[in-house]
């Protein structure tokens, strides 16, 4: 019984880590060098908000990627992290959906995604991200 619970916690931890990695990947792909330059330029400016420096961390109310990673590793969802930091989980969903839509649109424009695939992925995007934010993965059951 104990080994089954441990195995489930490990699987849940891996699922949560994949969620974090998705968020970081989206932020990195969309912000790229602009984010790096902005964080260096604004690190000494106290008037710059966390949301401006890193929209993902700002939406979660988290101080760093490491804090989010630790929360996910401990089995918390992004929604729980946001609520604990007095943030609305819907803001994370909205942010990630917007970022992924932008990436899908760019891939369509670049010709690396067919119109049919673009429509299909766009159609299921909100559900997939919502499930991810709330930790509702089929392999977590």
CSV table of N, CA and C in Angstrom, one decimal, residues 17-137:
chain,number,residue,atom,x,y,z
A,17,UNK,N,5.8,18.7,-12.7
A,17,UNK,CA,7.0,19.3,-13.2
A,17,UNK,C,6.9,19.5,-14.7
A,18,UNK,N,6.2,18.6,-15.4
A,18,UNK,CA,5.9,18.8,-16.8
A,18,UNK,C,5.1,20.1,-17.1
A,19,UNK,N,4.2,20.4,-16.2
A,19,UNK,CA,3.4,21.6,-16.2
A,19,UNK,C,4.3,22.8,-16.1
A,20,UNK,N,5.1,22.8,-15.1
A,20,UNK,CA,6.1,23.9,-14.9
A,20,UNK,C,6.9,24.1,-16.2
A,21,UNK,N,7.5,23.0,-16.7
A,21,UNK,CA,8.3,23.1,-17.9
A,21,UNK,C,7.6,23.7,-19.0
A,22,UNK,N,6.3,23.3,-19.2
A,22,UNK,CA,5.4,23.9,-20.2
A,22,UNK,C,5.4,25.4,-20.1
A,23,UNK,N,5.1,25.9,-18.9
A,23,UNK,CA,5.0,27.3,-18.6
A,23,UNK,C,6.3,28.0,-18.9
A,24,UNK,N,7.4,27.5,-18.5
A,24,UNK,CA,8.7,28.0,-18.7
A,24,UNK,C,9.1,28.0,-20.2
A,25,UNK,N,8.8,27.0,-20.8
A,25,UNK,CA,9.1,26.9,-22.3
A,25,UNK,C,8.3,27.9,-23.0
A,26,UNK,N,7.0,28.1,-22.7
A,26,UNK,CA,6.2,29.1,-23.4
A,26,UNK,C,6.8,30.5,-23.2
A,27,UNK,N,7.1,30.8,-21.9
A,27,UNK,CA,7.7,32.1,-21.6
A,27,UNK,C,9.0,32.3,-22.3
A,28,UNK,N,9.8,31.3,-22.3
A,28,UNK,CA,11.1,31.5,-23.0
A,28,UNK,C,11.0,31.6,-24.5
A,29,UNK,N,10.1,30.8,-25.1
A,29,UNK,CA,9.9,30.9,-26.6
A,29,UNK,C,9.3,32.3,-27.0
A,30,UNK,N,8.4,32.8,-26.2
A,30,UNK,CA,7.7,34.0,-26.6
A,30,UNK,C,8.5,35.2,-26.2
A,31,UNK,N,9.2,35.2,-25.1
A,31,UNK,CA,9.9,36.4,-24.7
A,31,UNK,C,11.4,36.4,-25.1
A,32,UNK,N,12.0,35.2,-25.2
A,32,UNK,CA,13.3,35.1,-25.7
A,32,UNK,C,14.3,36.1,-25.2
A,33,UNK,N,15.0,36.7,-26.1
A,33,UNK,CA,16.1,37.7,-25.7
A,33,UNK,C,15.5,38.9,-25.0
A,34,UNK,N,14.3,39.3,-25.4
A,34,UNK,CA,13.6,40.4,-24.8
A,34,UNK,C,13.5,40.3,-23.3
A,35,UNK,N,13.1,39.1,-22.9
A,35,UNK,CA,12.9,38.8,-21.4
A,35,UNK,C,14.3,38.9,-20.7
A,36,UNK,N,15.3,38.4,-21.3
A,36,UNK,CA,16.6,38.4,-20.7
A,36,UNK,C,17.1,39.8,-20.6
A,37,UNK,N,17.0,40.6,-21.7
A,37,UNK,CA,17.4,42.0,-21.7
A,37,UNK,C,16.6,42.8,-20.7
A,38,UNK,N,15.3,42.5,-20.6
A,38,UNK,CA,14.4,43.3,-19.7
A,38,UNK,C,14.8,43.0,-18.3
A,39,UNK,N,15.0,41.7,-18.0
A,39,UNK,CA,15.3,41.4,-16.6
A,39,UNK,C,16.6,42.0,-16.1
A,40,UNK,N,17.6,42.1,-17.0
A,40,UNK,CA,18.9,42.7,-16.6
A,40,UNK,C,18.7,44.2,-16.5
A,41,UNK,N,17.9,44.8,-17.4
A,41,UNK,CA,17.7,46.3,-17.4
A,41,UNK,C,16.9,46.7,-16.2
A,42,UNK,N,16.0,45.8,-15.7
A,42,UNK,CA,15.0,46.3,-14.7
A,42,UNK,C,15.3,45.7,-13.3
A,43,UNK,N,16.4,44.9,-13.2
A,43,UNK,CA,16.6,44.3,-11.9
A,43,UNK,C,16.9,45.3,-10.8
A,44,UNK,N,17.4,46.5,-11.2
A,44,UNK,CA,17.7,47.5,-10.2
A,44,UNK,C,16.6,48.5,-10.1
A,45,UNK,N,15.5,48.3,-10.8
A,45,UNK,CA,14.4,49.3,-10.8
A,45,UNK,C,13.3,48.7,-10.0
A,46,UNK,N,13.0,49.3,-8.8
A,46,UNK,CA,12.0,48.7,-7.9
A,46,UNK,C,10.6,48.9,-8.4
A,47,UNK,N,10.4,49.9,-9.3
A,47,UNK,CA,9.0,50.2,-9.8
A,47,UNK,C,8.5,49.1,-10.8
A,48,UNK,N,9.4,48.3,-11.3
A,48,UNK,CA,9.0,47.2,-12.2
A,48,UNK,C,8.4,46.1,-11.4
A,49,UNK,N,7.2,45.7,-11.9
A,49,UNK,CA,6.5,44.7,-11.1
A,49,UNK,C,6.9,43.3,-11.6
A,50,UNK,N,6.6,42.3,-10.8
A,50,UNK,CA,6.9,40.9,-11.1
A,50,UNK,C,6.2,40.5,-12.4
A,51,UNK,N,5.0,41.0,-12.6
A,51,UNK,CA,4.2,40.6,-13.8
A,51,UNK,C,4.9,41.1,-15.1
A,52,UNK,N,5.6,42.3,-15.0
A,52,UNK,CA,6.3,42.8,-16.2
A,52,UNK,C,7.6,42.1,-16.4
A,53,UNK,N,8.2,41.6,-15.4
A,53,UNK,CA,9.5,40.9,-15.5
A,53,UNK,C,9.2,39.5,-16.1
A,54,UNK,N,8.3,38.8,-15.5
A,54,UNK,CA,7.9,37.4,-16.0
A,54,UNK,C,6.4,37.2,-15.8
A,55,UNK,N,5.7,37.3,-16.8
A,55,UNK,CA,4.2,37.2,-16.7
A,55,UNK,C,3.8,35.9,-16.1
A,56,UNK,N,4.5,34.8,-16.3
A,56,UNK,CA,4.1,33.5,-15.7
A,56,UNK,C,4.2,33.5,-14.2
A,57,UNK,N,5.4,34.0,-13.7
A,57,UNK,CA,5.6,34.1,-12.3
A,57,UNK,C,4.7,35.1,-11.7
A,58,UNK,N,4.4,36.2,-12.4
A,58,UNK,CA,3.5,37.2,-11.9
A,58,UNK,C,2.1,36.7,-11.7
A,59,UNK,N,1.6,35.9,-12.7
A,59,UNK,CA,0.3,35.3,-12.6
A,59,UNK,C,0.2,34.3,-11.5
A,60,UNK,N,1.3,33.7,-11.1
A,60,UNK,CA,1.3,32.7,-10.0
A,60,UNK,C,1.5,33.4,-8.7
A,61,UNK,N,2.1,34.6,-8.7
A,61,UNK,CA,2.5,35.3,-7.5
A,61,UNK,C,3.7,34.7,-6.9
A,62,UNK,N,4.5,34.0,-7.7
A,62,UNK,CA,5.7,33.3,-7.2
A,62,UNK,C,7.0,34.2,-7.4
A,63,UNK,N,7.9,34.0,-6.6
A,63,UNK,CA,9.2,34.8,-6.6
A,63,UNK,C,10.1,34.3,-7.7
A,64,UNK,N,10.1,33.0,-7.9
A,64,UNK,CA,11.1,32.4,-8.8
A,64,UNK,C,10.6,31.1,-9.4
A,65,UNK,N,11.3,30.7,-10.5
A,65,UNK,CA,11.0,29.4,-11.1
A,65,UNK,C,11.2,28.2,-10.1
A,66,UNK,N,12.3,28.4,-9.3
A,66,UNK,CA,12.6,27.4,-8.3
A,66,UNK,C,11.5,27.2,-7.3
A,67,UNK,N,10.9,28.3,-6.9
A,67,UNK,CA,9.7,28.2,-5.9
A,67,UNK,C,8.6,27.4,-6.5
A,68,UNK,N,8.3,27.7,-7.8
A,68,UNK,CA,7.2,27.0,-8.5
A,68,UNK,C,7.6,25.5,-8.7
A,69,UNK,N,8.8,25.2,-9.0
A,69,UNK,CA,9.3,23.9,-9.2
A,69,UNK,C,9.1,23.1,-7.9
A,70,UNK,N,9.6,23.7,-6.8
A,70,UNK,CA,9.4,23.1,-5.5
A,70,UNK,C,8.0,22.8,-5.1
A,71,UNK,N,7.1,23.7,-5.4
A,71,UNK,CA,5.7,23.5,-5.1
A,71,UNK,C,5.1,22.3,-6.0
A,72,UNK,N,5.5,22.3,-7.2
A,72,UNK,CA,5.0,21.2,-8.1
A,72,UNK,C,5.6,19.9,-7.7
A,73,UNK,N,6.9,19.9,-7.3
A,73,UNK,CA,7.5,18.7,-6.8
A,73,UNK,C,6.8,18.1,-5.6
A,74,UNK,N,6.4,19.0,-4.7
A,74,UNK,CA,5.7,18.6,-3.5
A,74,UNK,C,4.3,18.2,-3.8
A,75,UNK,N,3.8,18.2,-5.0
A,75,UNK,CA,2.5,17.7,-5.4
A,75,UNK,C,1.4,18.8,-5.5
A,76,UNK,N,1.8,20.1,-5.3
A,76,UNK,CA,0.8,21.2,-5.5
A,76,UNK,C,0.6,21.5,-7.0
A,77,UNK,N,-0.6,21.9,-7.3
A,77,UNK,CA,-0.9,22.3,-8.7
A,77,UNK,C,-0.6,23.8,-8.8
A,78,UNK,N,-0.5,24.2,-10.1
A,78,UNK,CA,-0.3,25.7,-10.3
A,78,UNK,C,-1.5,26.5,-9.8
A,79,UNK,N,-2.7,25.9,-9.8
A,79,UNK,CA,-3.9,26.6,-9.3
A,79,UNK,C,-3.7,26.8,-7.7
A,80,UNK,N,-3.2,25.8,-7.1
A,80,UNK,CA,-3.0,25.9,-5.6
A,80,UNK,C,-1.9,26.9,-5.3
A,81,UNK,N,-0.9,26.9,-6.1
A,81,UNK,CA,0.2,27.9,-5.9
A,81,UNK,C,-0.4,29.3,-6.1
A,82,UNK,N,-1.1,29.5,-7.1
A,82,UNK,CA,-1.7,30.8,-7.3
A,82,UNK,C,-2.6,31.3,-6.2
A,83,UNK,N,-3.5,30.4,-5.8
A,83,UNK,CA,-4.4,30.7,-4.7
A,83,UNK,C,-3.7,31.0,-3.4
A,84,UNK,N,-2.7,30.3,-3.1
A,84,UNK,CA,-1.9,30.5,-1.9
A,84,UNK,C,-1.2,31.9,-2.0
A,85,UNK,N,-0.9,32.4,-3.2
A,85,UNK,CA,-0.3,33.7,-3.3
A,85,UNK,C,-1.3,34.8,-3.7
A,86,UNK,N,-2.6,34.5,-3.4
A,86,UNK,CA,-3.7,35.4,-3.6
A,86,UNK,C,-3.8,35.8,-5.1
A,87,UNK,N,-3.7,34.9,-5.9
A,87,UNK,CA,-3.8,35.1,-7.4
A,87,UNK,C,-4.9,34.2,-7.9
A,88,UNK,N,-5.5,34.6,-9.0
A,88,UNK,CA,-6.6,33.8,-9.6
A,88,UNK,C,-6.0,32.8,-10.6
A,89,UNK,N,-6.3,31.5,-10.4
A,89,UNK,CA,-5.7,30.5,-11.4
A,89,UNK,C,-6.2,30.8,-12.8
A,90,UNK,N,-7.3,31.4,-13.0
A,90,UNK,CA,-7.7,31.7,-14.4
A,90,UNK,C,-6.7,32.6,-15.1
A,91,UNK,N,-6.0,33.4,-14.4
A,91,UNK,CA,-5.0,34.3,-15.0
A,91,UNK,C,-3.9,33.5,-15.6
A,92,UNK,N,-3.5,32.4,-15.0
A,92,UNK,CA,-2.5,31.5,-15.5
A,92,UNK,C,-3.0,30.9,-16.8
A,93,UNK,N,-4.2,30.4,-16.7
A,93,UNK,CA,-4.8,29.7,-17.9
A,93,UNK,C,-4.9,30.7,-19.1
A,94,UNK,N,-5.4,31.9,-18.8
A,94,UNK,CA,-5.5,32.9,-19.8
A,94,UNK,C,-4.2,33.3,-20.4
A,95,UNK,N,-3.2,33.4,-19.6
A,95,UNK,CA,-1.8,33.8,-20.1
A,95,UNK,C,-1.3,32.7,-20.9
A,96,UNK,N,-1.3,31.4,-20.5
A,96,UNK,CA,-0.8,30.3,-21.2
A,96,UNK,C,-1.5,30.1,-22.5
A,97,UNK,N,-2.8,30.2,-22.5
A,97,UNK,CA,-3.6,30.1,-23.7
A,97,UNK,C,-3.2,31.1,-24.7
A,98,UNK,N,-3.1,32.4,-24.3
A,98,UNK,CA,-2.7,33.5,-25.2
A,98,UNK,C,-1.3,33.2,-25.8
A,99,UNK,N,-0.4,32.8,-24.9
A,99,UNK,CA,1.0,32.5,-25.4
A,99,UNK,C,1.0,31.4,-26.4
A,100,UNK,N,0.3,30.3,-26.1
A,100,UNK,CA,0.3,29.2,-27.0
A,100,UNK,C,-0.5,29.5,-28.3
A,101,UNK,N,-1.5,30.3,-28.2
A,101,UNK,CA,-2.2,30.7,-29.5
A,101,UNK,C,-1.3,31.5,-30.3
A,102,UNK,N,-0.5,32.4,-29.7
A,102,UNK,CA,0.5,33.2,-30.5
A,102,UNK,C,1.5,32.3,-31.1
A,103,UNK,N,2.0,31.3,-30.4
A,103,UNK,CA,3.0,30.4,-31.0
A,103,UNK,C,2.4,29.6,-32.1
A,104,UNK,N,1.1,29.1,-31.9
A,104,UNK,CA,0.5,28.3,-33.0
A,104,UNK,C,0.3,29.2,-34.2
A,105,UNK,N,-0.2,30.4,-34.0
A,105,UNK,CA,-0.4,31.3,-35.2
A,105,UNK,C,0.9,31.5,-35.9
A,106,UNK,N,2.0,31.7,-35.2
A,106,UNK,CA,3.3,31.9,-35.8
A,106,UNK,C,3.8,30.7,-36.6
A,107,UNK,N,3.5,29.5,-36.0
A,107,UNK,CA,3.8,28.3,-36.7
A,107,UNK,C,3.0,28.1,-38.0
A,108,UNK,N,1.7,28.5,-38.0
A,108,UNK,CA,0.9,28.5,-39.2
A,108,UNK,C,1.4,29.5,-40.2
A,109,UNK,N,1.8,30.7,-39.8
A,109,UNK,CA,2.4,31.7,-40.7
A,109,UNK,C,3.7,31.2,-41.3
A,110,UNK,N,4.5,30.5,-40.5
A,110,UNK,CA,5.8,30.0,-41.0
A,110,UNK,C,5.6,28.8,-41.8
A,111,UNK,N,4.5,28.2,-41.9
A,111,UNK,CA,4.2,27.0,-42.7
A,111,UNK,C,4.6,25.7,-42.0
A,112,UNK,N,4.9,25.7,-40.8
A,112,UNK,CA,5.3,24.5,-40.1
A,112,UNK,C,4.1,23.8,-39.5
A,113,UNK,N,2.9,24.4,-39.7
A,113,UNK,CA,1.7,23.8,-39.1
A,113,UNK,C,0.6,23.9,-40.2
A,114,UNK,N,-0.1,22.8,-40.5
A,114,UNK,CA,-1.1,22.9,-41.5
A,114,UNK,C,-2.3,23.6,-40.9
A,115,UNK,N,-3.2,24.2,-41.8
A,115,UNK,CA,-4.4,24.8,-41.3
A,115,UNK,C,-5.3,23.9,-40.5
A,116,UNK,N,-5.4,22.7,-40.9
A,116,UNK,CA,-6.2,21.7,-40.1
A,116,UNK,C,-5.6,21.4,-38.8
A,117,UNK,N,-4.4,21.2,-38.7
A,117,UNK,CA,-3.7,20.9,-37.4
A,117,UNK,C,-3.8,22.1,-36.5
A,118,UNK,N,-3.6,23.3,-37.1
A,118,UNK,CA,-3.8,24.6,-36.4
A,118,UNK,C,-5.1,24.7,-35.7
A,119,UNK,N,-6.2,24.4,-36.5
A,119,UNK,CA,-7.5,24.5,-35.9
A,119,UNK,C,-7.8,23.5,-34.9
A,120,UNK,N,-7.3,22.3,-35.1
A,120,UNK,CA,-7.5,21.2,-34.1
A,120,UNK,C,-6.8,21.5,-32.8
A,121,UNK,N,-5.5,22.0,-32.9
A,121,UNK,CA,-4.8,22.3,-31.7
A,121,UNK,C,-5.4,23.5,-30.9
A,122,UNK,N,-5.8,24.5,-31.7
A,122,UNK,CA,-6.4,25.6,-31.1
A,122,UNK,C,-7.7,25.3,-30.3
A,123,UNK,N,-8.4,24.4,-30.9
A,123,UNK,CA,-9.7,23.9,-30.4
A,123,UNK,C,-9.6,23.3,-29.0
A,124,UNK,N,-8.5,22.5,-28.8
A,124,UNK,CA,-8.3,21.8,-27.6
A,124,UNK,C,-7.4,22.4,-26.6
A,125,UNK,N,-6.8,23.5,-27.0
A,125,UNK,CA,-5.8,24.2,-26.2
A,125,UNK,C,-6.3,24.6,-24.8
A,126,UNK,N,-7.4,25.3,-24.7
A,126,UNK,CA,-7.9,25.8,-23.4
A,126,UNK,C,-8.2,24.6,-22.4
A,127,UNK,N,-8.8,23.6,-22.9
A,127,UNK,CA,-9.0,22.4,-22.1
A,127,UNK,C,-7.7,21.8,-21.6
A,128,UNK,N,-6.8,21.6,-22.4
A,128,UNK,CA,-5.5,21.0,-22.0
A,128,UNK,C,-4.8,21.8,-21.0
A,129,UNK,N,-4.7,23.1,-21.2
A,129,UNK,CA,-4.0,24.0,-20.3
A,129,UNK,C,-4.8,24.1,-18.9
A,130,UNK,N,-6.1,24.1,-19.0
A,130,UNK,CA,-6.9,24.2,-17.8
A,130,UNK,C,-6.7,22.9,-16.9
A,131,UNK,N,-6.7,21.8,-17.6
A,131,UNK,CA,-6.4,20.5,-16.9
A,131,UNK,C,-5.0,20.5,-16.3
A,132,UNK,N,-4.1,21.0,-17.0
A,132,UNK,CA,-2.7,21.1,-16.5
A,132,UNK,C,-2.6,22.0,-15.3
A,133,UNK,N,-3.2,23.2,-15.3
A,133,UNK,CA,-3.1,24.1,-14.2
A,133,UNK,C,-3.8,23.5,-13.0
A,134,UNK,N,-4.8,22.7,-13.1
A,134,UNK,CA,-5.5,22.1,-12.0
A,134,UNK,C,-5.0,20.7,-11.7
A,135,UNK,N,-4.0,20.3,-12.4
A,135,UNK,CA,-3.3,19.0,-12.1
A,135,UNK,C,-4.2,17.8,-12.5
A,136,UNK,N,-5.1,17.9,-13.5
A,136,UNK,CA,-6.0,16.9,-13.9
A,136,UNK,C,-5.5,16.2,-15.1
A,137,UNK,N,-4.5,15.3,-14.9
A,137,UNK,CA,-3.9,14.6,-16.0
A,137,UNK,C,-4.4,13.1,-15.9
